[in-house]
CSV table of C-alpha atoms in Angstrom, one decimal:
chain,number,residue,atom,x,y,z
A,1,UNK,CA,-0.1,0.1,0.1
A,2,UNK,CA,1.4,3.5,-0.8
A,3,UNK,CA,2.2,5.9,1.9
A,4,UNK,CA,0.0,8.9,2.6
A,5,UNK,CA,1.6,11.9,4.6
A,6,UNK,CA,-1.0,14.6,5.9
A,7,UNK,CA,0.3,17.8,6.6
A,8,UNK,CA,-2.2,20.2,8.1
A,9,UNK,CA,-0.3,23.4,7.4
A,10,UNK,CA,0.2,26.8,9.2
A,11,UNK,CA,-2.3,25.6,11.8
A,12,UNK,CA,-4.1,28.2,13.9
A,13,UNK,CA,-2.8,27.0,17.2
A,14,UNK,CA,-0.1,28.5,19.5
A,15,UNK,CA,0.6,29.3,22.9
A,16,UNK,CA,-0.5,32.8,24.4
A,17,UNK,CA,1.9,35.5,22.6
A,18,UNK,CA,4.1,37.1,25.1
A,19,UNK,CA,2.9,40.5,24.6
A,20,UNK,CA,-0.7,39.4,25.6
A,21,UNK,CA,0.2,37.8,28.7
A,22,UNK,CA,-0.3,40.9,30.9
A,23,UNK,CA,-3.5,41.6,29.5
A,24,UNK,CA,-6.2,41.8,31.9
A,25,UNK,CA,-8.7,39.7,30.3
A,26,UNK,CA,-6.2,36.9,29.5
A,27,UNK,CA,-4.7,36.9,33.1
A,28,UNK,CA,-8.6,36.4,34.2
A,29,UNK,CA,-9.1,33.7,31.9
A,30,UNK,CA,-6.0,31.9,32.6
A,31,UNK,CA,-6.6,32.1,36.4
A,32,UNK,CA,-10.1,30.7,35.9
A,33,UNK,CA,-8.6,27.6,34.4
A,34,UNK,CA,-5.9,27.3,37.0
A,35,UNK,CA,-3.1,27.9,34.5
A,36,UNK,CA,-0.4,30.7,33.8
A,37,UNK,CA,-1.2,33.1,30.9
A,38,UNK,CA,1.8,32.2,29.1
A,39,UNK,CA,0.9,28.4,29.2
A,40,UNK,CA,-2.7,28.7,27.8
A,41,UNK,CA,-3.6,28.2,23.9
A,42,UNK,CA,-4.7,31.4,22.1
A,43,UNK,CA,-8.3,31.0,21.1
A,44,UNK,CA,-10.2,33.8,19.4
A,45,UNK,CA,-13.6,32.7,21.0
A,46,UNK,CA,-12.3,34.0,24.5
A,47,UNK,CA,-9.4,36.1,23.3
A,48,UNK,CA,-11.0,38.1,20.7
A,49,UNK,CA,-10.6,41.4,21.6
A,50,UNK,CA,-7.2,41.0,23.0
A,51,UNK,CA,-6.1,39.6,19.8
A,52,UNK,CA,-7.1,42.4,17.6
A,53,UNK,CA,-3.5,44.0,18.1
A,54,UNK,CA,-1.5,40.9,16.9
A,55,UNK,CA,-0.1,40.8,13.4
A,56,UNK,CA,-1.9,38.5,11.1
A,57,UNK,CA,-4.6,38.1,13.7
A,58,UNK,CA,-7.3,36.8,11.5
A,59,UNK,CA,-5.0,33.8,10.9
A,60,UNK,CA,-4.6,33.1,14.6
A,61,UNK,CA,-6.4,31.8,17.7
A,62,UNK,CA,-8.5,28.9,15.9
A,63,UNK,CA,-7.4,25.6,17.4
A,64,UNK,CA,-11.0,24.4,16.7
A,65,UNK,CA,-10.0,23.9,13.3
A,66,UNK,CA,-7.3,21.5,14.2
A,67,UNK,CA,-9.4,19.8,16.5
A,68,UNK,CA,-12.2,19.3,13.7
A,69,UNK,CA,-9.6,18.1,11.3
A,70,UNK,CA,-8.0,15.7,13.5
A,71,UNK,CA,-11.2,14.0,14.5
A,72,UNK,CA,-12.4,13.6,11.0
A,73,UNK,CA,-8.9,12.4,10.2
A,74,UNK,CA,-8.2,9.8,12.8
A,75,UNK,CA,-11.7,8.5,12.7
A,76,UNK,CA,-11.5,7.9,8.9
A,77,UNK,CA,-11.3,4.2,7.7
A,78,UNK,CA,-8.1,4.9,5.5
A,79,UNK,CA,-6.3,5.8,8.9
A,80,UNK,CA,-8.0,3.3,11.0
A,81,UNK,CA,-7.4,0.2,9.0
A,82,UNK,CA,-3.9,1.2,7.7
A,83,UNK,CA,-2.1,3.3,10.4
A,84,UNK,CA,1.3,1.9,9.2
A,85,UNK,CA,0.9,3.8,5.6
A,86,UNK,CA,0.3,7.0,7.1
A,87,UNK,CA,1.9,9.9,8.8
A,88,UNK,CA,0.1,12.8,10.2
A,89,UNK,CA,2.1,16.2,10.8
A,90,UNK,CA,0.7,19.5,12.4
A,91,UNK,CA,2.6,22.3,11.3
A,92,UNK,CA,1.7,25.3,13.1
A,93,UNK,CA,1.6,29.3,12.4
A,94,UNK,CA,4.9,29.5,14.3
A,95,UNK,CA,6.5,27.0,12.2
A,96,UNK,CA,6.7,24.2,14.9
A,97,UNK,CA,5.8,20.5,13.9
A,98,UNK,CA,3.8,18.1,16.0
A,99,UNK,CA,3.9,14.5,14.7
A,100,UNK,CA,0.8,12.6,15.6
A,101,UNK,CA,0.8,9.0,15.8
A,102,UNK,CA,-2.3,7.7,13.6
A,103,UNK,CA,-3.3,5.4,16.5
A,104,UNK,CA,-3.8,8.2,18.8
A,105,UNK,CA,-7.2,8.6,20.2
A,106,UNK,CA,-7.5,12.2,20.8
A,107,UNK,CA,-10.2,13.8,23.0
A,108,UNK,CA,-13.4,14.5,21.4
A,109,UNK,CA,-14.4,17.0,24.2
A,110,UNK,CA,-12.9,20.5,23.1
A,111,UNK,CA,-11.9,21.8,26.2
A,112,UNK,CA,-10.0,18.4,27.1
A,113,UNK,CA,-8.4,18.6,23.5
A,114,UNK,CA,-7.1,22.0,24.4
A,115,UNK,CA,-5.8,20.9,27.7
A,116,UNK,CA,-3.9,18.3,26.0
A,117,UNK,CA,-2.5,20.5,23.4
A,118,UNK,CA,-1.4,22.8,26.2
A,119,UNK,CA,0.4,19.7,27.6
A,120,UNK,CA,1.9,19.2,24.2
A,121,UNK,CA,3.5,22.7,24.2
A,122,UNK,CA,4.8,22.6,27.7
A,123,UNK,CA,6.2,18.8,27.6
A,124,UNK,CA,6.9,18.6,24.1
A,125,UNK,CA,5.8,14.8,24.2
A,126,UNK,CA,2.9,12.7,25.2
A,127,UNK,CA,3.7,8.9,25.6
A,128,UNK,CA,1.8,6.0,27.1
A,129,UNK,CA,3.9,3.1,28.3
A,130,UNK,CA,4.7,1.5,24.8
A,131,UNK,CA,4.4,4.6,22.3
A,132,UNK,CA,4.9,8.1,21.5
A,133,UNK,CA,1.5,9.6,20.7
A,134,UNK,CA,2.1,13.1,19.9
A,135,UNK,CA,5.6,14.7,19.7
A,136,UNK,CA,7.1,18.3,18.9
A,137,UNK,CA,9.8,17.7,16.9
A,138,UNK,CA,13.1,19.3,17.6
A,139,UNK,CA,14.8,21.5,14.8
A,140,UNK,CA,11.9,20.7,12.5
A,141,UNK,CA,12.3,20.9,8.4
A,142,UNK,CA,9.2,20.1,6.8
A,143,UNK,CA,11.3,19.4,3.6
A,144,UNK,CA,13.4,16.7,5.5
A,145,UNK,CA,10.2,14.8,6.9
A,146,UNK,CA,8.9,14.5,3.1
A,147,UNK,CA,12.0,14.4,1.2
A,148,UNK,CA,11.4,10.9,-0.3
A,149,UNK,CA,8.2,12.2,-1.7
A,150,UNK,CA,9.0,13.9,-5.2
A,151,UNK,CA,7.4,17.3,-5.7
A,152,UNK,CA,5.0,16.3,-8.2
A,153,UNK,CA,3.4,14.2,-5.5
A,154,UNK,CA,2.9,16.8,-2.7
A,155,UNK,CA,-0.5,18.3,-3.4
A,156,UNK,CA,-1.5,21.6,-1.7
A,157,UNK,CA,-5.1,22.2,-1.6
A,158,UNK,CA,-6.3,25.8,-1.7
A,159,UNK,CA,-9.5,27.3,-3.2
A,160,UNK,CA,-7.3,29.5,-5.3
A,161,UNK,CA,-5.7,26.4,-7.0
A,162,UNK,CA,-6.7,24.7,-10.2
A,163,UNK,CA,-10.2,23.0,-10.0
A,164,UNK,CA,-10.0,19.4,-9.7
A,165,UNK,CA,-12.6,16.5,-9.4
A,166,UNK,CA,-12.8,14.2,-6.8
A,167,UNK,CA,-12.6,11.1,-6.3
A,168,UNK,CA,-11.5,10.8,-10.1
A,169,UNK,CA,-8.3,12.9,-9.8
A,170,UNK,CA,-6.7,10.4,-7.1
A,171,UNK,CA,-6.9,7.5,-9.6
A,172,UNK,CA,-3.7,8.5,-11.2
A,173,UNK,CA,-1.9,8.4,-7.8
A,174,UNK,CA,-3.3,5.2,-6.6
A,175,UNK,CA,0.1,3.2,-6.4
A,176,UNK,CA,2.3,6.4,-5.3
A,177,UNK,CA,3.1,7.9,-2.3
A,178,UNK,CA,1.4,11.2,-1.6
A,179,UNK,CA,1.7,14.2,0.6
A,180,UNK,CA,-1.6,16.0,1.1
A,181,UNK,CA,-1.4,19.6,2.6
A,182,UNK,CA,-4.1,21.2,3.8
A,183,UNK,CA,-4.3,24.8,5.2
A,184,UNK,CA,-5.7,24.5,9.1
A,185,UNK,CA,-6.3,28.4,9.4
A,186,UNK,CA,-9.5,30.3,8.9
A,187,UNK,CA,-8.4,33.3,6.9
A,188,UNK,CA,-5.5,34.5,4.5
A,189,UNK,CA,-3.1,32.2,2.7
A,190,UNK,CA,-0.4,29.7,3.1
A,191,UNK,CA,3.1,30.7,4.4
A,192,UNK,CA,6.2,30.7,2.3
A,193,UNK,CA,7.4,27.8,4.2
A,194,UNK,CA,4.4,25.8,2.8
A,195,UNK,CA,4.3,27.0,-0.7
A,196,UNK,CA,7.7,26.1,-1.3
A,197,UNK,CA,7.1,22.6,-0.7
A,198,UNK,CA,5.2,22.0,-4.1
A,199,UNK,CA,3.8,23.8,-7.1
A,200,UNK,CA,0.7,21.8,-7.4
A,201,UNK,CA,-2.0,23.8,-6.0
A,202,UNK,CA,-5.4,22.4,-6.2
A,203,UNK,CA,-8.9,23.4,-5.5
A,204,UNK,CA,-11.7,21.0,-4.9
A,205,UNK,CA,-14.5,23.8,-5.0
A,206,UNK,CA,-14.7,26.9,-6.5
A,207,UNK,CA,-15.4,28.8,-3.1
A,208,UNK,CA,-13.6,28.7,-0.1
A,209,UNK,CA,-14.9,25.8,2.3
A,210,UNK,CA,-13.8,24.8,5.7
A,211,UNK,CA,-10.6,22.9,6.1
A,212,UNK,CA,-12.2,19.9,7.6
A,213,UNK,CA,-14.4,19.5,4.6
A,214,UNK,CA,-11.7,19.6,2.4
A,215,UNK,CA,-9.9,17.0,4.4
A,216,UNK,CA,-12.8,14.6,4.6
A,217,UNK,CA,-13.1,14.7,0.8
A,218,UNK,CA,-9.6,14.1,0.2
A,219,UNK,CA,-9.3,11.4,2.5
A,220,UNK,CA,-12.5,9.6,1.3
A,221,UNK,CA,-11.1,9.9,-2.2
A,222,UNK,CA,-7.6,8.6,-1.5
A,223,UNK,CA,-9.3,5.7,0.4
A,224,UNK,CA,-11.4,4.7,-2.4
A,225,UNK,CA,-8.9,4.8,-5.0
A,226,UNK,CA,-6.1,2.8,-3.1
A,227,UNK,CA,-8.2,0.3,-0.9
B,1,UNK,CA,-33.0,19.2,-8.0
B,2,UNK,CA,-34.3,16.5,-5.8
B,3,UNK,CA,-34.8,17.0,-2.1
B,4,UNK,CA,-32.3,15.7,0.6
B,5,UNK,CA,-33.8,15.3,4.1
B,6,UNK,CA,-31.0,14.8,6.7
B,7,UNK,CA,-32.4,13.1,9.9
B,8,UNK,CA,-29.7,12.9,12.6
B,9,UNK,CA,-31.5,10.2,14.9
B,10,UNK,CA,-31.6,9.4,18.5
B,11,UNK,CA,-28.9,12.4,19.0
B,12,UNK,CA,-27.4,11.9,22.2
B,13,UNK,CA,-28.3,15.6,23.6
B,14,UNK,CA,-30.9,16.2,26.4
B,15,UNK,CA,-31.4,18.7,29.2
B,16,UNK,CA,-30.3,17.4,32.5
B,17,UNK,CA,-32.6,14.5,33.8
B,18,UNK,CA,-34.4,15.6,36.9
B,19,UNK,CA,-33.1,12.8,38.8
B,20,UNK,CA,-29.5,14.6,38.7
B,21,UNK,CA,-30.5,17.9,39.4
B,22,UNK,CA,-29.7,17.3,43.0
B,23,UNK,CA,-26.5,15.6,42.5
B,24,UNK,CA,-23.9,17.8,44.2
B,25,UNK,CA,-21.3,17.6,41.1
B,26,UNK,CA,-24.2,18.6,38.8
B,27,UNK,CA,-25.0,21.5,41.0
B,28,UNK,CA,-21.4,22.6,41.3
B,29,UNK,CA,-21.2,22.4,37.6
B,30,UNK,CA,-24.1,24.5,36.9
B,31,UNK,CA,-23.2,27.0,39.4
B,32,UNK,CA,-19.8,27.5,37.7
B,33,UNK,CA,-21.6,28.0,34.4
B,34,UNK,CA,-24.3,30.5,36.0
B,35,UNK,CA,-27.2,28.3,35.5
B,36,UNK,CA,-29.7,26.2,37.1
B,37,UNK,CA,-29.0,22.5,37.0
B,38,UNK,CA,-32.3,21.7,35.2
B,39,UNK,CA,-31.2,24.0,32.3
B,40,UNK,CA,-27.8,22.6,31.5
B,41,UNK,CA,-27.0,19.8,28.9
B,42,UNK,CA,-26.0,16.6,30.0
B,43,UNK,CA,-22.5,15.9,29.0
B,44,UNK,CA,-20.4,12.7,29.8
B,45,UNK,CA,-17.2,14.7,29.6
B,46,UNK,CA,-18.4,16.4,33.0
B,47,UNK,CA,-20.9,14.4,34.3
B,48,UNK,CA,-19.9,10.9,33.9
B,49,UNK,CA,-20.1,9.6,37.4
B,50,UNK,CA,-23.5,11.1,38.0
B,51,UNK,CA,-24.8,9.6,34.8
B,52,UNK,CA,-23.8,6.0,35.5
B,53,UNK,CA,-27.0,5.3,37.3
B,54,UNK,CA,-29.3,6.5,34.3
B,55,UNK,CA,-31.0,4.1,32.2
B,56,UNK,CA,-29.4,3.5,28.7
B,57,UNK,CA,-26.4,5.6,30.1
B,58,UNK,CA,-24.1,4.7,27.1
B,59,UNK,CA,-26.2,6.1,24.7
B,60,UNK,CA,-26.4,9.6,26.6
B,61,UNK,CA,-24.5,12.6,27.3
B,62,UNK,CA,-22.6,13.1,24.0
B,63,UNK,CA,-23.7,16.5,22.4
B,64,UNK,CA,-20.1,16.7,21.0
B,65,UNK,CA,-21.3,14.3,18.3
B,66,UNK,CA,-24.3,16.4,17.1
B,67,UNK,CA,-21.8,19.2,16.9
B,68,UNK,CA,-19.2,17.4,14.8
B,69,UNK,CA,-22.1,16.3,12.6
B,70,UNK,CA,-23.8,19.6,12.2
B,71,UNK,CA,-20.3,21.7,11.5
B,72,UNK,CA,-19.4,18.8,8.8
B,73,UNK,CA,-23.1,19.0,7.4
B,74,UNK,CA,-23.6,22.7,7.3
B,75,UNK,CA,-20.3,23.5,5.8
B,76,UNK,CA,-20.6,21.0,2.9
B,77,UNK,CA,-20.9,22.3,-0.5
B,78,UNK,CA,-24.3,20.2,-1.2
B,79,UNK,CA,-26.0,22.3,1.7
B,80,UNK,CA,-24.2,25.6,1.0
B,81,UNK,CA,-24.9,25.8,-2.5
B,82,UNK,CA,-28.5,24.3,-2.5
B,83,UNK,CA,-30.1,25.1,0.8
B,84,UNK,CA,-33.6,25.2,-0.6
B,85,UNK,CA,-33.4,21.5,-1.6
B,86,UNK,CA,-32.1,20.4,2.0
B,87,UNK,CA,-34.1,19.7,5.3
B,88,UNK,CA,-32.1,19.0,8.6
B,89,UNK,CA,-33.8,17.5,11.5
B,90,UNK,CA,-32.4,16.5,14.8
B,91,UNK,CA,-34.3,13.8,16.3
B,92,UNK,CA,-33.1,13.5,20.1
B,93,UNK,CA,-32.9,10.6,22.4
B,94,UNK,CA,-36.3,12.0,24.1
B,95,UNK,CA,-38.0,12.1,20.8
B,96,UNK,CA,-37.8,15.8,20.6
B,97,UNK,CA,-37.3,17.2,16.8
B,98,UNK,CA,-35.1,20.1,16.1
B,99,UNK,CA,-35.5,21.7,12.7
B,100,UNK,CA,-32.4,23.5,11.6
B,101,UNK,CA,-32.4,26.0,8.9
B,102,UNK,CA,-29.7,24.7,6.5
B,103,UNK,CA,-28.4,28.6,6.3
B,104,UNK,CA,-27.8,28.7,9.9
B,105,UNK,CA,-24.3,29.2,10.8
B,106,UNK,CA,-23.7,27.2,14.2
B,107,UNK,CA,-20.9,28.2,16.8
B,108,UNK,CA,-17.9,26.3,16.0
B,109,UNK,CA,-16.7,26.7,19.4
B,110,UNK,CA,-18.1,23.7,21.4
B,111,UNK,CA,-18.8,25.8,24.6
B,112,UNK,CA,-20.9,28.2,22.7
B,113,UNK,CA,-22.7,25.6,20.8
B,114,UNK,CA,-23.7,24.1,24.0
B,115,UNK,CA,-24.9,27.5,25.2
B,116,UNK,CA,-26.9,27.8,22.2
B,117,UNK,CA,-28.4,24.2,22.5
B,118,UNK,CA,-29.5,25.2,26.2
B,119,UNK,CA,-31.3,28.2,24.6
B,120,UNK,CA,-33.0,26.0,22.2
B,121,UNK,CA,-34.2,23.7,24.8
B,122,UNK,CA,-35.6,26.5,26.9
B,123,UNK,CA,-36.9,29.0,24.4
B,124,UNK,CA,-38.0,26.4,21.8
B,125,UNK,CA,-36.8,28.7,18.9
B,126,UNK,CA,-34.0,30.8,17.8
B,127,UNK,CA,-34.9,33.7,15.3
B,128,UNK,CA,-33.1,36.4,13.8
B,129,UNK,CA,-35.1,39.4,12.2
B,130,UNK,CA,-35.9,37.8,9.3
B,131,UNK,CA,-35.8,34.0,9.5
B,132,UNK,CA,-36.2,30.9,12.0
B,133,UNK,CA,-32.8,29.3,12.7
B,134,UNK,CA,-33.7,26.6,14.9
B,135,UNK,CA,-37.1,25.5,16.4
B,136,UNK,CA,-37.9,22.7,18.3
B,137,UNK,CA,-41.3,21.3,16.8
B,138,UNK,CA,-44.4,20.9,19.1
B,139,UNK,CA,-46.1,17.7,18.8
B,140,UNK,CA,-43.6,16.2,16.7
B,141,UNK,CA,-43.9,13.0,14.4
B,142,UNK,CA,-41.1,12.1,12.5
B,143,UNK,CA,-43.4,10.2,10.1
B,144,UNK,CA,-45.4,13.4,8.9
B,145,UNK,CA,-42.1,15.4,8.3
B,146,UNK,CA,-41.2,12.7,5.7
B,147,UNK,CA,-44.5,11.5,4.7
B,148,UNK,CA,-44.0,12.5,1.0
B,149,UNK,CA,-40.8,10.3,0.7
B,150,UNK,CA,-41.6,6.6,0.0
B,151,UNK,CA,-40.3,4.0,2.4
B,152,UNK,CA,-37.9,2.9,-0.2
B,153,UNK,CA,-36.2,6.2,-0.4
B,154,UNK,CA,-35.5,6.4,3.2
B,155,UNK,CA,-32.1,5.0,4.1
B,156,UNK,CA,-30.8,4.3,7.5
B,157,UNK,CA,-27.0,4.3,7.9
B,158,UNK,CA,-25.7,1.6,10.3
B,159,UNK,CA,-22.8,-0.7,10.8
B,160,UNK,CA,-25.1,-3.7,11.2
B,161,UNK,CA,-26.8,-2.9,8.0
B,162,UNK,CA,-26.2,-4.5,4.4
B,163,UNK,CA,-22.7,-3.3,3.1
B,164,UNK,CA,-22.8,-1.1,0.3
B,165,UNK,CA,-20.3,1.1,-1.9
B,166,UNK,CA,-20.3,4.7,-2.0
B,167,UNK,CA,-20.3,6.9,-4.0
B,168,UNK,CA,-21.9,4.5,-6.6
B,169,UNK,CA,-24.7,3.4,-4.3
B,170,UNK,CA,-26.3,6.9,-4.8
B,171,UNK,CA,-26.2,6.9,-8.7
B,172,UNK,CA,-29.8,5.1,-8.6
B,173,UNK,CA,-31.0,8.0,-6.4
B,174,UNK,CA,-29.7,10.7,-8.4
B,175,UNK,CA,-33.4,11.9,-9.4
B,176,UNK,CA,-35.2,11.0,-6.2
B,177,UNK,CA,-36.0,12.8,-3.1
B,178,UNK,CA,-34.1,11.0,-0.3
B,179,UNK,CA,-34.3,10.8,3.5
B,180,UNK,CA,-30.7,10.0,4.9
B,181,UNK,CA,-30.8,8.8,8.5
B,182,UNK,CA,-27.7,8.6,10.7
B,183,UNK,CA,-27.3,7.8,14.3
B,184,UNK,CA,-25.8,10.6,16.2
B,185,UNK,CA,-25.2,8.5,19.6
B,186,UNK,CA,-22.2,6.7,20.7
B,187,UNK,CA,-23.3,3.2,21.5
B,188,UNK,CA,-26.3,0.9,21.2
B,189,UNK,CA,-28.9,1.0,18.5
B,190,UNK,CA,-31.4,2.9,17.0
B,191,UNK,CA,-34.9,3.5,18.8
B,192,UNK,CA,-38.0,1.7,17.4
B,193,UNK,CA,-39.1,5.1,16.5
B,194,UNK,CA,-36.5,5.3,13.9
B,195,UNK,CA,-36.4,1.6,12.9
B,196,UNK,CA,-40.1,1.8,11.8
B,197,UNK,CA,-39.4,4.6,9.5
B,198,UNK,CA,-37.5,2.3,6.9
B,199,UNK,CA,-36.6,-1.2,6.0
B,200,UNK,CA,-33.2,-0.1,4.3
B,201,UNK,CA,-30.6,-0.5,6.7
B,202,UNK,CA,-27.3,0.2,5.0
B,203,UNK,CA,-23.5,-0.1,6.1
B,204,UNK,CA,-20.8,2.0,4.5
B,205,UNK,CA,-17.9,0.1,6.2
B,206,UNK,CA,-17.8,-3.2,7.9
B,207,UNK,CA,-16.8,-1.8,11.4
B,208,UNK,CA,-18.5,0.7,13.5
B,209,UNK,CA,-17.3,4.3,12.5
B,210,UNK,CA,-18.0,7.6,14.0
B,211,UNK,CA,-21.3,9.2,12.9
B,212,UNK,CA,-19.7,12.3,11.5
B,213,UNK,CA,-17.3,10.2,9.2
B,214,UNK,CA,-20.5,8.3,7.9
B,215,UNK,CA,-22.3,11.5,7.6
B,216,UNK,CA,-19.4,13.3,5.5
B,217,UNK,CA,-19.3,10.4,3.0
B,218,UNK,CA,-23.1,10.1,2.5
B,219,UNK,CA,-23.1,13.8,1.8
B,220,UNK,CA,-20.4,13.9,-0.5
B,221,UNK,CA,-21.7,10.8,-2.3
B,222,UNK,CA,-25.3,12.3,-2.7
B,223,UNK,CA,-23.5,15.5,-3.9
B,224,UNK,CA,-21.4,14.3,-6.7
B,225,UNK,CA,-24.1,12.0,-8.0
B,226,UNK,CA,-26.7,15.1,-8.1
B,227,UNK,CA,-24.8,18.1,-8.7
């Protein structure tokens, strides 16, 4: 079975930026959760007002997008029945990279998911006795992670790309290893770090649609063309 | 364009059952949220211990399943580009029925979604100036809502059903109105109220998979066979 690498790119998840840790609303939010302001994850649902001064604020503070994407991904038959053929990377807006073991069962409850991500950012690794479930990679280079996959088999999905038809488009890739790159951010566009990975930018629908809807369709299409 | 009625069945969402409203953990949880115990939604993430005494406890307290299903549904191109051909009903484990306007933008943040659902259960209707977004139907009868669609065009999805292949299976229904019935509960099986709606029970994968993964695949398959 060919390999499938899923890269959630520029994911809108980060620890509270230093310049907001003295903000009164943020301090109150952290205190209510029994945490230090610097150890909580930025979330526009609660920090909207404080965030407005941040650069690129519209692209930030939406960890719910990552939560939806990972739930849809990890519950899909492609991943569940063939975890050994899958690699999952979460690239963040600050260029961190998390590797997620495809057999990890992530919390379905949003607040628990946020708590887990806060642990990942502080401890850098989440393990059980036997396996590493989530790990923040040191000195990460995306290029190194996907170096074995030629550029033409790395597909970036964006509403601004060339329109393709699913599931048919994946038939030609049925025997090839693939990197599937989906932006896990709400507005704006991919960073240069991502755009240099590939020249193939594809759209599955003429308008902008949510990251997890794109992801579901890509995974399903990949699955029915290789299984 | 043919009509598509989506029925999320036996959805695991309900107000706090009366017999738990005096439980100390529940009272504390409600107080922390500034609400009365009887007005909060049962959630196994927080009420797990108190819930264990309830009948059918394994089927209850999972409003996150409905949240994932509705986010995937409302973000999908089928619904976004043709809301007039879509009806969405949420049937609950207590036989309430909510009608959701396909053009409603539901909160992506889980805690806000729960807050909105608590409003729906207390006020029975959520409106803007111009339209009704969510409404709890009075004297609901599912049969009446779907009476125009013949029994053979009502499809119930369950891992225990006859295995079909998507998207091909939907080709025969490309010009027909359809009712798609997906269980939005974590364990156990459909209630009799749902099972009597149709004899067609279909499985899209030989093992049990999450409700929203099933829903995504069905909606995508319906879409590519009718659009």
